[in-house]
Short mmCIF file of C-alpha atoms and ligand atoms in Angstrom, two decimals:
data_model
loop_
_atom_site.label_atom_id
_atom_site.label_comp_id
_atom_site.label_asym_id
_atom_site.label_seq_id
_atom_site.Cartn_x
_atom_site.Cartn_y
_atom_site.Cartn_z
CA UNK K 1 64.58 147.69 149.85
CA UNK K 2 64.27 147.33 153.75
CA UNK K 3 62.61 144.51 153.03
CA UNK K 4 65.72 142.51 151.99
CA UNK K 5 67.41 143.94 155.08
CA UNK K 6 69.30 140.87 156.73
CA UNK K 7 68.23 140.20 160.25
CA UNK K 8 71.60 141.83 161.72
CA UNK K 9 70.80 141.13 165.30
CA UNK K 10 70.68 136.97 164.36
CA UNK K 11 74.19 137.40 162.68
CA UNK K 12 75.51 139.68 165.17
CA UNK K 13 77.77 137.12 168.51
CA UNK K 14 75.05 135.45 170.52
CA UNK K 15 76.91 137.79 173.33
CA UNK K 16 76.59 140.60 171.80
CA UNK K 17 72.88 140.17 171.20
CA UNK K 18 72.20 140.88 174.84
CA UNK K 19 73.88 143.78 175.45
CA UNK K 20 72.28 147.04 176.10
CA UNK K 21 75.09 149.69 175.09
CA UNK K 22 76.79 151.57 177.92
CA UNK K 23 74.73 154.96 179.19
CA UNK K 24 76.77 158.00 179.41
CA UNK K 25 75.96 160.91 181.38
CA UNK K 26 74.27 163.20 179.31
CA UNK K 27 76.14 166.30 178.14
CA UNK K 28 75.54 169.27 179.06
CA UNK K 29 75.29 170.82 175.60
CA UNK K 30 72.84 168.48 175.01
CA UNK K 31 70.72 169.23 177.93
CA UNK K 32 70.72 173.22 177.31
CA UNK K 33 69.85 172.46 173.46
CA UNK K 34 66.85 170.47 174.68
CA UNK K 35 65.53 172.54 177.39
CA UNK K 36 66.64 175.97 176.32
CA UNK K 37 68.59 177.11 179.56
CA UNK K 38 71.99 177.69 180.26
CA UNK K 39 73.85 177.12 183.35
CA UNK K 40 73.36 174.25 183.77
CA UNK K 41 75.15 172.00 186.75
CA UNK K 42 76.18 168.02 185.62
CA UNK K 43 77.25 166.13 188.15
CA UNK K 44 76.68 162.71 185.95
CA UNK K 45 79.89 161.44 184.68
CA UNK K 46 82.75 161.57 188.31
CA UNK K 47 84.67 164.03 186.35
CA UNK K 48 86.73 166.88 188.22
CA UNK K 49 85.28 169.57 189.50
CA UNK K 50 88.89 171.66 189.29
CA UNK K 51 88.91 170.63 185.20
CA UNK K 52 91.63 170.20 184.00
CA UNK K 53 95.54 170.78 185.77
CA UNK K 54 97.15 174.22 184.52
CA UNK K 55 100.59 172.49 183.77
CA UNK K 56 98.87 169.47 182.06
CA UNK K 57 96.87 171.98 179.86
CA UNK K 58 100.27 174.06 178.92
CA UNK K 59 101.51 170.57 177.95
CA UNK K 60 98.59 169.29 175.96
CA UNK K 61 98.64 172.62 173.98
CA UNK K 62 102.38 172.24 173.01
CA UNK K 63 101.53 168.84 172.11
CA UNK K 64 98.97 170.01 169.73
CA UNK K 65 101.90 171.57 167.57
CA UNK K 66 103.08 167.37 166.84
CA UNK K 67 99.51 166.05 165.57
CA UNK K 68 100.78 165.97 161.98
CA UNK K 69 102.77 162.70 163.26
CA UNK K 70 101.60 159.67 164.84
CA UNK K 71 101.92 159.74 168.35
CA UNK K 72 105.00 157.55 170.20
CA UNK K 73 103.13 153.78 170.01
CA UNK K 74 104.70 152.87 172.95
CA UNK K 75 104.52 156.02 175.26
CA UNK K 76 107.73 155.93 176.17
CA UNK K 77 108.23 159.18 178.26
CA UNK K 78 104.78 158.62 179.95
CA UNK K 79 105.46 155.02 180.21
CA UNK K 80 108.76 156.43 182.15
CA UNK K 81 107.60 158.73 184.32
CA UNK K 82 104.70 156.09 185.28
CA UNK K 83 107.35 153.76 186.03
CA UNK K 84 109.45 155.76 188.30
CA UNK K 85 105.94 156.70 189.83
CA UNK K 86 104.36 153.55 190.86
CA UNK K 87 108.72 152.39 191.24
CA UNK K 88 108.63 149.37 188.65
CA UNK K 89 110.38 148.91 185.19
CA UNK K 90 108.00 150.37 182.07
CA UNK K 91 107.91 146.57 181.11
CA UNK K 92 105.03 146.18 183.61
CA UNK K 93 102.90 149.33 181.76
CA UNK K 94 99.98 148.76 179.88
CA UNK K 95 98.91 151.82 178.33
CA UNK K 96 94.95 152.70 177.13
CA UNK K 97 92.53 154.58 175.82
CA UNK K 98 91.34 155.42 178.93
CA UNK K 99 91.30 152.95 181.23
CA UNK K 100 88.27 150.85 179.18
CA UNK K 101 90.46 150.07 176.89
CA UNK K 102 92.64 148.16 179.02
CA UNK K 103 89.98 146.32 180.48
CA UNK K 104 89.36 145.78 176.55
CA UNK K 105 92.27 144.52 176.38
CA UNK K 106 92.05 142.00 179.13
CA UNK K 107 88.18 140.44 177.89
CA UNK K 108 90.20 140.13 174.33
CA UNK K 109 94.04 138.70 175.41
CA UNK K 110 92.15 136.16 178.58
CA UNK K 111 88.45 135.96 177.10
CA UNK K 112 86.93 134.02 174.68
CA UNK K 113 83.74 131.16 173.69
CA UNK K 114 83.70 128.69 176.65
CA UNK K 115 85.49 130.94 179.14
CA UNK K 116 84.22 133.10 181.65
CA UNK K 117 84.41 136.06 183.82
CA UNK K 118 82.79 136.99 187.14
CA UNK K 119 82.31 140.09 188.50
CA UNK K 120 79.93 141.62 191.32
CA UNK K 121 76.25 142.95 190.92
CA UNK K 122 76.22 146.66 190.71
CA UNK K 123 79.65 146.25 189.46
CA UNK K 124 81.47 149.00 186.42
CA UNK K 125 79.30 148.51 183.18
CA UNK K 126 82.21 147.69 180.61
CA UNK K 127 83.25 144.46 182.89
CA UNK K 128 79.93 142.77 180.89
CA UNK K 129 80.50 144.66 177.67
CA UNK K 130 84.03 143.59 177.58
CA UNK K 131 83.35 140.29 178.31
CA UNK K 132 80.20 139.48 176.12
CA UNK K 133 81.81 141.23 172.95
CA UNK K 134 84.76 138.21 173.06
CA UNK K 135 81.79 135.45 172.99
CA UNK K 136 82.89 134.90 176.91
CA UNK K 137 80.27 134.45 179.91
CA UNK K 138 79.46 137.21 182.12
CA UNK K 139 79.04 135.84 185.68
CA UNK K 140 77.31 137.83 187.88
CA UNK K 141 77.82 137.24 191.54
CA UNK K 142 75.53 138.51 194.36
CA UNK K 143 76.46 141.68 196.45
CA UNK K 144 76.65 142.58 199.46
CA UNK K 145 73.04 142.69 201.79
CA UNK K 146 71.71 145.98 202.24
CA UNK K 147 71.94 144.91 205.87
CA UNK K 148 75.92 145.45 205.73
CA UNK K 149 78.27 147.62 207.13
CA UNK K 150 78.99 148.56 203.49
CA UNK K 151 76.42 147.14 201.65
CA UNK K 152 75.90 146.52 197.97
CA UNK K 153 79.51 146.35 197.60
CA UNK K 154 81.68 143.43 196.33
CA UNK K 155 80.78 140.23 198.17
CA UNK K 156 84.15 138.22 197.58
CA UNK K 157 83.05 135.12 199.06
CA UNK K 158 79.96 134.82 196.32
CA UNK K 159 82.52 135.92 193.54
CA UNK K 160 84.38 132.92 194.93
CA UNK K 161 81.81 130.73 194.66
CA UNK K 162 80.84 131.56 191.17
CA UNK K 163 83.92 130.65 189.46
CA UNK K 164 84.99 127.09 187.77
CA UNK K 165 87.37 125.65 185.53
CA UNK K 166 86.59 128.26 182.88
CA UNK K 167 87.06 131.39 184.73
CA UNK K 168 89.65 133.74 182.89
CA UNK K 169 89.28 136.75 184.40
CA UNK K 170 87.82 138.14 187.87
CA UNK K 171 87.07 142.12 187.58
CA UNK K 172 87.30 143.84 190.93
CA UNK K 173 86.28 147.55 191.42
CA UNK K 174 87.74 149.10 194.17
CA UNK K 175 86.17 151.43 194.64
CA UNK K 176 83.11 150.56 192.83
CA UNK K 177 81.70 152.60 190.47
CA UNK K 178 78.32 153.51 190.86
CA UNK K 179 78.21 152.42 194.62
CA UNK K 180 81.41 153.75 195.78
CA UNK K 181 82.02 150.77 197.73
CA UNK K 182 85.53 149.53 198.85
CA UNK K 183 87.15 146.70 199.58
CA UNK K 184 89.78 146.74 202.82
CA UNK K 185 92.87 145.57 202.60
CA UNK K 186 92.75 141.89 204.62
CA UNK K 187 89.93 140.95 202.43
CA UNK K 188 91.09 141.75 199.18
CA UNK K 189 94.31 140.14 199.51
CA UNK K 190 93.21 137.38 201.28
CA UNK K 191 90.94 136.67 198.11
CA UNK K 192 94.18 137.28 195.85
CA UNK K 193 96.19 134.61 197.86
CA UNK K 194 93.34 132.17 197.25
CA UNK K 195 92.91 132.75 193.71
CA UNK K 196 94.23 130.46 191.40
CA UNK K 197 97.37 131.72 189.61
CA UNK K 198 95.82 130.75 186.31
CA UNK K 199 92.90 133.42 186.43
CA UNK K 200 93.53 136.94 185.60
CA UNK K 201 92.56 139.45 188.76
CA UNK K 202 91.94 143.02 187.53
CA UNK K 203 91.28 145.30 190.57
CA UNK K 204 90.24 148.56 188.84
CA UNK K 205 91.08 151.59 190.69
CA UNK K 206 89.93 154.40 188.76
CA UNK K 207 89.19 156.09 191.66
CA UNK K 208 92.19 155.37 193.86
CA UNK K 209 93.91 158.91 194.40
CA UNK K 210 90.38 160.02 196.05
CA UNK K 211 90.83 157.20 198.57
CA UNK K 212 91.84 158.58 202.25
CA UNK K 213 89.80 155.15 204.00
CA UNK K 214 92.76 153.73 206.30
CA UNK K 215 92.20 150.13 205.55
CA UNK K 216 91.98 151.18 201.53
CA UNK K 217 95.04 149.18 199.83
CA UNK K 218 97.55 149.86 196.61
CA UNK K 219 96.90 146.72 194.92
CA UNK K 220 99.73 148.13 192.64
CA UNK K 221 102.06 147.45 195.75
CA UNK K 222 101.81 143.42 195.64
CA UNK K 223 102.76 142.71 191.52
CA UNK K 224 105.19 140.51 192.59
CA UNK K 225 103.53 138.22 194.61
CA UNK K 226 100.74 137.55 192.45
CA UNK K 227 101.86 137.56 188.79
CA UNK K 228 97.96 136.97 187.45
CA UNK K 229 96.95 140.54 189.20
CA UNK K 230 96.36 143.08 186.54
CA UNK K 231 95.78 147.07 188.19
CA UNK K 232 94.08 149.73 185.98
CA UNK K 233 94.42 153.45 187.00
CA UNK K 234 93.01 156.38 185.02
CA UNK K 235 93.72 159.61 184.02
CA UNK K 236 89.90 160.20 183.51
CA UNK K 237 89.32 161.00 187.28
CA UNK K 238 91.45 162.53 189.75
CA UNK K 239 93.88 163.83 186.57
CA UNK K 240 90.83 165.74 185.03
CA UNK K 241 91.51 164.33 181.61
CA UNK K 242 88.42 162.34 180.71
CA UNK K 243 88.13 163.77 177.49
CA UNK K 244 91.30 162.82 175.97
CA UNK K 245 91.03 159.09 177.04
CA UNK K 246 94.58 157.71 179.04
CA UNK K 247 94.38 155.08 181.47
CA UNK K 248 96.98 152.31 182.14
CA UNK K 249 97.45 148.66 183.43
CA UNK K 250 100.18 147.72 185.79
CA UNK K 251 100.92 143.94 185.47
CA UNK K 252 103.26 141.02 185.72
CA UNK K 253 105.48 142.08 182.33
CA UNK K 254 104.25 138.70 180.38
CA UNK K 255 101.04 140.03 180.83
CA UNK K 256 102.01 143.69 179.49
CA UNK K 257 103.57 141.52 176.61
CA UNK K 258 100.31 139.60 175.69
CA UNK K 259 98.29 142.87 176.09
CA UNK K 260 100.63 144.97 173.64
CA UNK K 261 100.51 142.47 171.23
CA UNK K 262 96.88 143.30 171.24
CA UNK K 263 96.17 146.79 171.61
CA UNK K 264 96.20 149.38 168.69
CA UNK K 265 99.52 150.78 167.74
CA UNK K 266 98.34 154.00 168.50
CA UNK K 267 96.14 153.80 170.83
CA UNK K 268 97.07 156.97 172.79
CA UNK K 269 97.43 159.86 171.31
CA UNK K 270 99.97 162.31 171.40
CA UNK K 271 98.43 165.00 173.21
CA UNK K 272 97.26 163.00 175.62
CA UNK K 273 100.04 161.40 176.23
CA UNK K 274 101.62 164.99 176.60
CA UNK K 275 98.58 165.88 179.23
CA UNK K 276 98.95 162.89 181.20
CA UNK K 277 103.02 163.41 182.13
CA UNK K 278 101.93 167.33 182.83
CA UNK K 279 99.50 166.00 185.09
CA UNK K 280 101.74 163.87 187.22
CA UNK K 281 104.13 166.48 187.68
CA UNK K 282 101.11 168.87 189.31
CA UNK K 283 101.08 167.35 192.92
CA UNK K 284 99.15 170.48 193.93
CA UNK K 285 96.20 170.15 191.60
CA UNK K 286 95.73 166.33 193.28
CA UNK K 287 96.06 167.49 196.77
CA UNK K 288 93.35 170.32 196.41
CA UNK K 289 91.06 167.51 194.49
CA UNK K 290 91.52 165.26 197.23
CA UNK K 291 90.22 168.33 199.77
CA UNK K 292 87.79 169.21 197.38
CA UNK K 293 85.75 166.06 197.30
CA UNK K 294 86.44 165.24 201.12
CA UNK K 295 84.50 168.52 201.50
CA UNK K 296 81.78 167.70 199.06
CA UNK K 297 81.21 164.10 200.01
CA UNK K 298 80.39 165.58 203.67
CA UNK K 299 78.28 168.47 201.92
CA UNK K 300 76.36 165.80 199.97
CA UNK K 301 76.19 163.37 202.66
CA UNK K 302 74.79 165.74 205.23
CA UNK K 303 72.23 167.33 203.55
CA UNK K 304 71.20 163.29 201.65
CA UNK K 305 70.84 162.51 205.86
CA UNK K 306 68.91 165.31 206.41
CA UNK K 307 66.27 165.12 203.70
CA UNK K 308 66.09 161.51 205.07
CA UNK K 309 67.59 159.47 202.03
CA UNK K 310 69.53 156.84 202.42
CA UNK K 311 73.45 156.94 201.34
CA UNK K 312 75.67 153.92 200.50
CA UNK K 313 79.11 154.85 202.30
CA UNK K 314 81.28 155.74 199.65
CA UNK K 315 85.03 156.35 199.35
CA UNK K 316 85.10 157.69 195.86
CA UNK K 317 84.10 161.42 194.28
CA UNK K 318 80.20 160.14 194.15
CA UNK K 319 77.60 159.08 196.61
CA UNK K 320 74.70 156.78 195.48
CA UNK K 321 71.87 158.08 197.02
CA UNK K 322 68.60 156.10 197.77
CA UNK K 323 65.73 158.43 196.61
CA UNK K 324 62.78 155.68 197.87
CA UNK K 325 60.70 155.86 194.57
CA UNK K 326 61.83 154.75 190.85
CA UNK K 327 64.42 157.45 190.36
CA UNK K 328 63.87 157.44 186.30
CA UNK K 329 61.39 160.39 187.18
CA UNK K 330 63.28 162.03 189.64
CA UNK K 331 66.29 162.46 187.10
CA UNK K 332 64.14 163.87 184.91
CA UNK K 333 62.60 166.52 187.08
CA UNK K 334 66.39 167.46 187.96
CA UNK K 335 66.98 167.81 184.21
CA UNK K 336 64.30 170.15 183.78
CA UNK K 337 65.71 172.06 187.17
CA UNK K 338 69.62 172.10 184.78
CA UNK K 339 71.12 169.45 186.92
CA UNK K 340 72.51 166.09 185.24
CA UNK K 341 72.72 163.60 187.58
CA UNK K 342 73.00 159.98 186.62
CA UNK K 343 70.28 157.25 187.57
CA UNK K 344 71.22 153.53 187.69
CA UNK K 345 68.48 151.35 187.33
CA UNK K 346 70.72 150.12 184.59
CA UNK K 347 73.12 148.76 187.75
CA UNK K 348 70.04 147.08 189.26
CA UNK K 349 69.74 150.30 191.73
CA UNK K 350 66.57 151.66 190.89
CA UNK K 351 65.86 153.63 193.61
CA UNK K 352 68.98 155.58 193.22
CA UNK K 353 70.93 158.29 191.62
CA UNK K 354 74.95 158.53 191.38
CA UNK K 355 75.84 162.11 191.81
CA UNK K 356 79.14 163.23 190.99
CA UNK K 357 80.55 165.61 193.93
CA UNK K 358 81.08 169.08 192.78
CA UNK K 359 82.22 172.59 193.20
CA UNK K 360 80.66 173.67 196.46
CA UNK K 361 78.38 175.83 194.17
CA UNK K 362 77.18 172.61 192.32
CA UNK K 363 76.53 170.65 195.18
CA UNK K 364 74.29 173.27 196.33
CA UNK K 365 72.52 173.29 193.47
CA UNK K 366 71.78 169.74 193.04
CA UNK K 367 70.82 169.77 197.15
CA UNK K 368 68.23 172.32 196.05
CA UNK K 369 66.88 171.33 193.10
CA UNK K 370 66.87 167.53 194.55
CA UNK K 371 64.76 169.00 197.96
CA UNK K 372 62.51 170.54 195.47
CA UNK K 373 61.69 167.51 193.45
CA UNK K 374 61.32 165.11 196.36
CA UNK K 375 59.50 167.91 198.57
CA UNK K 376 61.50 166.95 201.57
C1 LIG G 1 85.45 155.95 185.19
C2 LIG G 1 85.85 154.54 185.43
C3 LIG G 1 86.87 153.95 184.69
C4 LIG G 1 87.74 154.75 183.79
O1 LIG G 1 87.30 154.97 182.57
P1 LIG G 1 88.32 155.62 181.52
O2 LIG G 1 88.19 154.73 180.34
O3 LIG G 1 89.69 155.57 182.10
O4 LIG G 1 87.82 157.00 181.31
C5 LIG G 1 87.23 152.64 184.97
N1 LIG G 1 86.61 151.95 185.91
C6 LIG G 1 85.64 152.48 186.66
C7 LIG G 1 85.03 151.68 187.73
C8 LIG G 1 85.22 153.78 186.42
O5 LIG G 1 84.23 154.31 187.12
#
């Protein structure tokens, strides 16, 4: 009967007719199925190279013992130790399904028909997705010229310039993901003190432990003087815990209020909730991630400079690299070499590829295999 099949896309939101849903890196199960090798290197999705911490996998294991019953709703031992942590009370915690599902959270407590929010070009994927799935606007503000210090990064003065009376929410990467882009300090908080107090500022800093620019700021560190300022962290990233999905927002506590009465009950479950308080308590693992990627970003970046490609400066754990021809064929010659990297013509970077800094080993690999393809 597909004849009788309702037009879903006409009853689906007019916002959420226009989206194009979210492009994962591809696995690497899947890529060894479809090409029939093994070994292969992905370097797609900015996960950690050192996996998982030892001390958060001991605690994710006991965990597993406790599935039977629902996990603790409101976190309250992760929600403490995040507390003492960042040094607030829990009532400014937010947890989430990975960080995404705070920003979720955000689009579905601030967001709604007739509202807005504006974030850069090249900005984090979801920021749209969010924001279109609650009926809201997605403004798009230009980025920074290519002829910048750091270019293609946030341009605050055009996100400025793009809001009105029905701006709800601003999102703010920082770093950006898939340009690695940062924001300094002066700028971002002179933006903050202009904002009005009745728009909601998330800076997302998923990437915030790999940080070591001097001029980088904790936007976690001014909550008090500007109650509409919402912070998302993950555990996806540094922690090595993408695959169980925690991420948290630090906010004014009315805001942590109006976002709990909206998220799931159980949201975050209890093994991950177990993983994420082993993580915090392994220092070491973060330090040697940290030296890791400071390694790799040079590794990358060298041998990008040498084969003549062009690099946006990056403070994250991934360089977007400039490979001067549609990279949609490029990725898929570095499939069929077993490396996953991740193009973003999606972002509006067509030229380019996000790879993920590695293991030393992986790096190598996707120098090689990249020289290879581009025959440079
Ligand atoms: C990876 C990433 C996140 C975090 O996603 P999770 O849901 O926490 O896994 C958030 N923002 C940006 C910009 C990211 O790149």
């Amino acid at each position: 009967m597909i004849a009788d099949l309702p037009n879903f896309l006409d009853l689906a939101q007019p916002g959420v007719r226009s989206l194009s849903p979210y492009e994962p890196g591809k696995p690497l199960e899947e890529l060894e199925r479809e090409y029939g090798i093994s070994g292969a290197v992905k370097l797609a999705s900015n996960e950690n190279p050192l996996g998982i911490s030892p001390l958060a996998l001991k605690a994710a294991v006991s965990a597993l013992e406790g599935v039977a019953r629902y996990p603790d709703g409101n976190g309250f031992a992760l929600k403490r130790a995040l507390a003492e942590k960042h040094g607030i009370g829990s009532e400014h915690i937010t947890l989430g399904n990975g960080s995404n599902d705070v920003l979720e959270l955000v689009a579905r407590t601030f967001l709604g028909p007739g509202t807005n929010a504006v974030f850069s070009e090249h900005a984090f994927a979801i920021y749209p997705i969010a924001t279109q799935a609650v009926g809201a606007e997605a403004r798009v503000a230009s980025a920074s010229p290519a002829d910048r210090a750091i270019p293609y990064g946030h341009d605050l003065e055009a996100i400025a310039a793009r809001m009105d009376e029905g701006t709800g929410v601003v999102f703010i990467a920082n770093p950006n993901n898939p340009t690695g882009t940062w924001l300094a300090r002066a700028e971002l908080e002179g933006f903050l003190h202009e904002l009005p107090g009745s728009v909601i500022a998330v800076v997302d800093e998923a990437y915030f432990e790999y940080v070591e620019e001097p001029d980088y700021p904790d936007a976690s560190r001014w909550l008090e003087r500007y109650p509409n300022l919402l912070v998302t962290r993950t555990f996806s990233k540094i922690y090595g815990l993408a695959g169980l999905r925690v991420g948290y927002g630090l906010s004014h506590p009315r805001i942590a209020d109006l976002l709990n009465r909206v998220r799931q009950p159980f949201n975050v479950g209890g093994v991950a909730q177990a993983a994420a308080l082993g993580a915090l308590t392994d220092r070491d693992h973060v330090r040697r991630s940290i030296s890791l990627n400071r390694k790799g970003l040079r590794q990358l970046g060298e041998a990008f400079e040498r084969m003549g490609l062009g690099v946006i400066p990056s403070a994250a754990n991934f360089l977007a690299v400039d490979v001067g021809r549609p990279a949609g064929g490029v990725y898929e010659a570095l499939l069929r070499r077993g490396v996953i990297v991740r193009p973003v013509a999606s972002y509006g970077l067509p030229t380019f590829l996000r790879i993920t800094v590695g293991a030393a080993k992986e790096n190598m690999a996707v120098i090689e295999a990249l020289r290879e393809v581009l025959d440079v």
